Amino acid sequence: MSEEKVNFMQAIEELCEEKGLDKETVIGTVEAALAAAYRKDYGKPKQIIRAKLDPATGQAEMFKVTQIVEEVENPEAEITLEDAKKIKKSYKISDEIIEPLPKEESFGRIAAQTAKQVIIQRIREAERDMIYEEFKAREHSVINGSVQQIEGKNIIISLGKTNAIMFPSDQIKDEKYYVGQRLKVYVKEVTQTSRGPQILASRTDEDLIRGLFELEVPEVANESVEIKNIAREAGSRTKIAVIAHDENIDPIGSCVGQRGTRVQSVLAEVGEEKIDIVLWDEDLEQFIMNALSPAKCEKITISSKDNKAIVYVPEDSLSLAIGKNGQNVRLASKLTGWGIDIEKNESEENGETDKVKKTKTKTKTKTRAKLNKKEKKSTQAITIEKSDIINEKPAKSSNKIDE
């Protein structure tokens, strides 16, 4: 084996390692380039030429392929069954006749350029396909990235092997970005284009919150705790409804973690955004009351005809239930899928006393850990913001959490 052929095979192996490409794919690309070059110098334009490269020796063999058809349209690459049987009686329609071609010492300059162009083009295509397949599998998930470039209002995110683009609509309002900044993004969409894969990233998508909790909370990742729904106004406030599929697990406590360690990582990614973690309930009335946390609800009227609910709250909880600019009731409505109207409890004004049924959760859950040998009861809702973690204050909750 000549030293030139050894170096040729070493170059292929180095290319595979550098680009992360499959060796068989690269060898197939080289074979296609050699076949194109041979046809250009020694064959005919419509001939089918194939090359076979020996990975061990680097030696290339050239073959002419003739296809057996019923009616010949391309005499340079096709033959009738009748003529084929003169060569070998066992031939049948759609078989191929493969004949070795004489070895040529060298290809011409134009043919060599053709081979080089084909190799470069095919390797680029293989690299694009590989990147596309890799990130297509990670579509609709949260991944790490860093800000590589800021082009006007668009942010270019480096994902390692390729880049993603984050449009203004996918950027958190008032969040500042700078080159080199590391952050987690949600992969919204991966599409293949003529210039390679295009990846759309987002920081405002509701599923960014879901993905962050899946990364930080093992019970969510293994589906012991399920995030039933998410309502989000990015950069301001998010409500998530959770439920445990194991009666021994407290879904809210699992998401918060001991002293807020788990939710702290989520809050660190979304800045000053508040997170309300509420308990999902099959009972619609109870779920709507939980969703309006931290406001206290006294009674509720459901209208199935127009999918609306009227919630009566004490006067001192009216502003809390509505929220700043109507945000709390708006997110609760989105979380439950029902229109919600907040009204003041009229019985308080008239001095009357309405007997308000105490709401109870249908399923009592137990926390995994015990404190002072006492079991802690699952809360219905809890509101957490970054300041609660930083200042080491207990998270605000509609029900007290025993510590």
Short mmCIF file of C-alpha atoms in Angstrom, two decimals, residues 64-232:
data_model
loop_
_atom_site.label_atom_id
_atom_site.label_comp_id
_atom_site.label_asym_id
_atom_site.label_seq_id
_atom_site.Cartn_x
_atom_site.Cartn_y
_atom_site.Cartn_z
CA LYS A 64 -20.24 0.24 -14.75
CA VAL A 65 -23.85 -0.58 -13.87
CA THR A 66 -26.42 -1.59 -16.47
CA GLN A 67 -30.05 -1.99 -15.44
CA ILE A 68 -32.30 -4.68 -16.99
CA VAL A 69 -35.60 -3.18 -18.18
CA GLU A 70 -38.51 -4.15 -20.44
CA GLU A 71 -38.03 -1.20 -22.78
CA VAL A 72 -34.74 0.66 -23.16
CA GLU A 73 -34.86 4.44 -22.87
CA ASN A 74 -31.21 5.06 -21.97
CA PRO A 75 -28.91 2.79 -24.02
CA GLU A 76 -25.88 3.87 -22.00
CA ALA A 77 -27.28 2.48 -18.74
CA GLU A 78 -30.09 0.05 -19.70
CA ILE A 79 -30.48 -3.29 -21.46
CA THR A 80 -33.43 -5.49 -22.41
CA LEU A 81 -34.08 -8.80 -20.66
CA GLU A 82 -33.58 -10.66 -23.96
CA ASP A 83 -30.09 -9.23 -24.43
CA ALA A 84 -29.26 -9.72 -20.75
CA LYS A 85 -30.09 -13.44 -20.93
CA LYS A 86 -27.45 -13.79 -23.65
CA ILE A 87 -24.95 -12.82 -20.95
CA LYS A 88 -26.50 -14.88 -18.13
CA LYS A 89 -29.72 -16.89 -18.32
CA SER A 90 -30.68 -16.28 -14.65
CA TYR A 91 -31.07 -12.51 -15.12
CA LYS A 92 -34.55 -11.01 -14.66
CA ILE A 93 -36.23 -7.60 -14.87
CA SER A 94 -34.84 -4.98 -12.41
CA ASP A 95 -31.55 -6.88 -11.97
CA GLU A 96 -28.27 -5.01 -12.47
CA ILE A 97 -25.29 -6.06 -14.53
CA ILE A 98 -22.13 -4.86 -12.80
CA GLU A 99 -18.92 -4.82 -14.84
CA PRO A 100 -15.48 -3.75 -13.54
CA LEU A 101 -13.82 -0.87 -15.38
CA PRO A 102 -10.11 -0.51 -16.13
CA LYS A 103 -8.06 1.34 -13.53
CA GLU A 104 -6.80 4.75 -14.55
CA GLU A 105 -3.60 6.15 -13.11
CA SER A 106 -4.96 9.63 -12.61
CA PHE A 107 -7.95 11.77 -13.23
CA GLY A 108 -7.85 15.01 -15.17
CA ARG A 109 -7.71 18.41 -13.51
CA ILE A 110 -11.41 19.17 -14.17
CA ALA A 111 -12.45 15.73 -12.96
CA ALA A 112 -10.38 16.18 -9.79
CA GLN A 113 -12.07 19.53 -9.12
CA THR A 114 -15.46 17.88 -9.63
CA ALA A 115 -14.56 15.18 -7.10
CA LYS A 116 -13.41 17.79 -4.59
CA GLN A 117 -16.61 19.83 -4.96
CA VAL A 118 -18.81 16.75 -4.55
CA ILE A 119 -16.90 15.66 -1.43
CA ILE A 120 -17.17 19.11 0.19
CA GLN A 121 -20.86 19.45 -0.69
CA ARG A 122 -21.79 15.95 0.50
CA ILE A 123 -19.87 16.34 3.77
CA ARG A 124 -21.61 19.65 4.45
CA GLU A 125 -24.97 18.01 3.77
CA ALA A 126 -24.10 15.08 6.05
CA GLU A 127 -23.02 17.48 8.79
CA ARG A 128 -26.25 19.50 8.46
CA ASP A 129 -28.36 16.36 8.54
CA MET A 130 -26.55 15.14 11.65
CA ILE A 131 -27.09 18.46 13.46
CA TYR A 132 -30.73 18.56 12.36
CA GLU A 133 -31.41 15.03 13.65
CA GLU A 134 -29.67 15.78 16.96
CA PHE A 135 -31.65 18.94 17.71
CA LYS A 136 -34.91 17.66 16.21
CA ALA A 137 -34.78 15.01 18.94
CA ARG A 138 -34.43 17.83 21.50
CA GLU A 139 -37.30 19.90 20.12
CA HIS A 140 -39.78 21.00 22.83
CA SER A 141 -37.18 20.67 25.59
CA VAL A 142 -35.01 23.00 27.67
CA ILE A 143 -31.29 23.19 26.85
CA ASN A 144 -28.29 25.27 27.89
CA GLY A 145 -26.93 27.98 25.64
CA SER A 146 -25.00 31.23 25.64
CA VAL A 147 -25.57 34.56 23.92
CA GLN A 148 -23.21 34.65 20.95
CA GLN A 149 -24.41 37.73 19.13
CA ILE A 150 -27.04 40.46 19.31
CA GLU A 151 -28.39 41.41 15.87
CA GLY A 152 -30.75 44.34 16.31
CA LYS A 153 -33.63 42.99 18.39
CA ASN A 154 -32.80 39.34 17.66
CA ILE A 155 -30.57 37.28 19.95
CA ILE A 156 -28.30 34.57 18.51
CA ILE A 157 -27.87 31.71 20.99
CA SER A 158 -24.90 29.36 20.69
CA LEU A 159 -25.86 25.73 21.35
CA GLY A 160 -22.40 24.31 20.69
CA LYS A 161 -22.56 22.68 17.26
CA THR A 162 -24.98 25.24 15.88
CA ASN A 163 -26.87 28.43 16.74
CA ALA A 164 -30.47 29.22 17.57
CA ILE A 165 -32.30 32.49 17.07
CA MET A 166 -34.53 34.15 19.66
CA PHE A 167 -36.95 36.73 18.25
CA PRO A 168 -38.25 39.68 20.35
CA SER A 169 -41.59 37.91 20.95
CA ASP A 170 -39.68 35.07 22.64
CA GLN A 171 -37.64 37.35 24.91
CA ILE A 172 -38.70 38.17 28.47
CA LYS A 173 -39.72 41.80 28.74
CA ASP A 174 -37.11 43.99 30.46
CA GLU A 175 -34.62 41.08 30.57
CA LYS A 176 -31.17 42.30 29.57
CA TYR A 177 -28.95 40.14 27.34
CA TYR A 178 -25.21 40.43 26.76
CA VAL A 179 -22.64 38.49 24.75
CA GLY A 180 -21.29 35.52 26.69
CA GLN A 181 -24.34 35.31 28.99
CA ARG A 182 -25.24 31.71 29.85
CA LEU A 183 -28.93 30.88 30.04
CA LYS A 184 -31.47 28.11 29.51
CA VAL A 185 -33.82 28.31 26.53
CA TYR A 186 -36.81 26.32 25.31
CA VAL A 187 -36.43 24.82 21.82
CA LYS A 188 -39.71 25.78 20.13
CA GLU A 189 -39.10 24.51 16.63
CA VAL A 190 -36.39 22.86 14.51
CA THR A 191 -36.72 22.99 10.72
CA GLN A 192 -34.42 21.98 7.88
CA THR A 193 -33.61 24.67 5.33
CA SER A 194 -31.31 24.90 2.31
CA ARG A 195 -28.78 26.65 4.54
CA GLY A 196 -28.98 24.06 7.29
CA PRO A 197 -31.16 23.55 10.36
CA GLN A 198 -32.98 26.59 11.77
CA ILE A 199 -33.67 26.48 15.51
CA LEU A 200 -36.13 28.82 17.21
CA ALA A 201 -35.49 29.40 20.92
CA SER A 202 -37.77 30.98 23.52
CA ARG A 203 -37.60 32.37 27.04
CA THR A 204 -41.31 33.24 27.23
CA ASP A 205 -42.91 29.89 26.40
CA GLU A 206 -44.94 28.29 29.20
CA ASP A 207 -43.12 25.01 28.63
CA LEU A 208 -39.85 26.67 29.69
CA ILE A 209 -41.24 26.55 33.25
CA ARG A 210 -42.30 22.93 32.80
CA GLY A 211 -38.85 21.99 31.52
CA LEU A 212 -37.09 23.79 34.39
CA PHE A 213 -39.16 21.90 36.96
CA GLU A 214 -38.42 18.62 35.15
CA LEU A 215 -34.71 19.39 35.46
CA GLU A 216 -34.88 20.34 39.14
CA VAL A 217 -37.61 18.07 40.55
CA PRO A 218 -37.03 14.30 40.24
CA GLU A 219 -40.69 13.60 41.03
CA VAL A 220 -41.75 15.65 38.00
CA ALA A 221 -39.14 14.00 35.77
CA ASN A 222 -40.27 10.48 36.72
CA GLU A 223 -43.96 11.55 36.50
CA SER A 224 -44.75 10.85 40.16
CA VAL A 225 -45.82 14.48 40.23
CA GLU A 226 -47.57 15.83 37.13
CA ILE A 227 -47.78 19.45 36.06
CA LYS A 228 -51.37 19.52 34.78
CA ASN A 229 -51.37 23.03 33.39
CA ILE A 230 -49.38 26.26 33.26
CA ALA A 231 -50.52 29.88 32.89
CA ARG A 232 -47.74 32.40 32.42
#
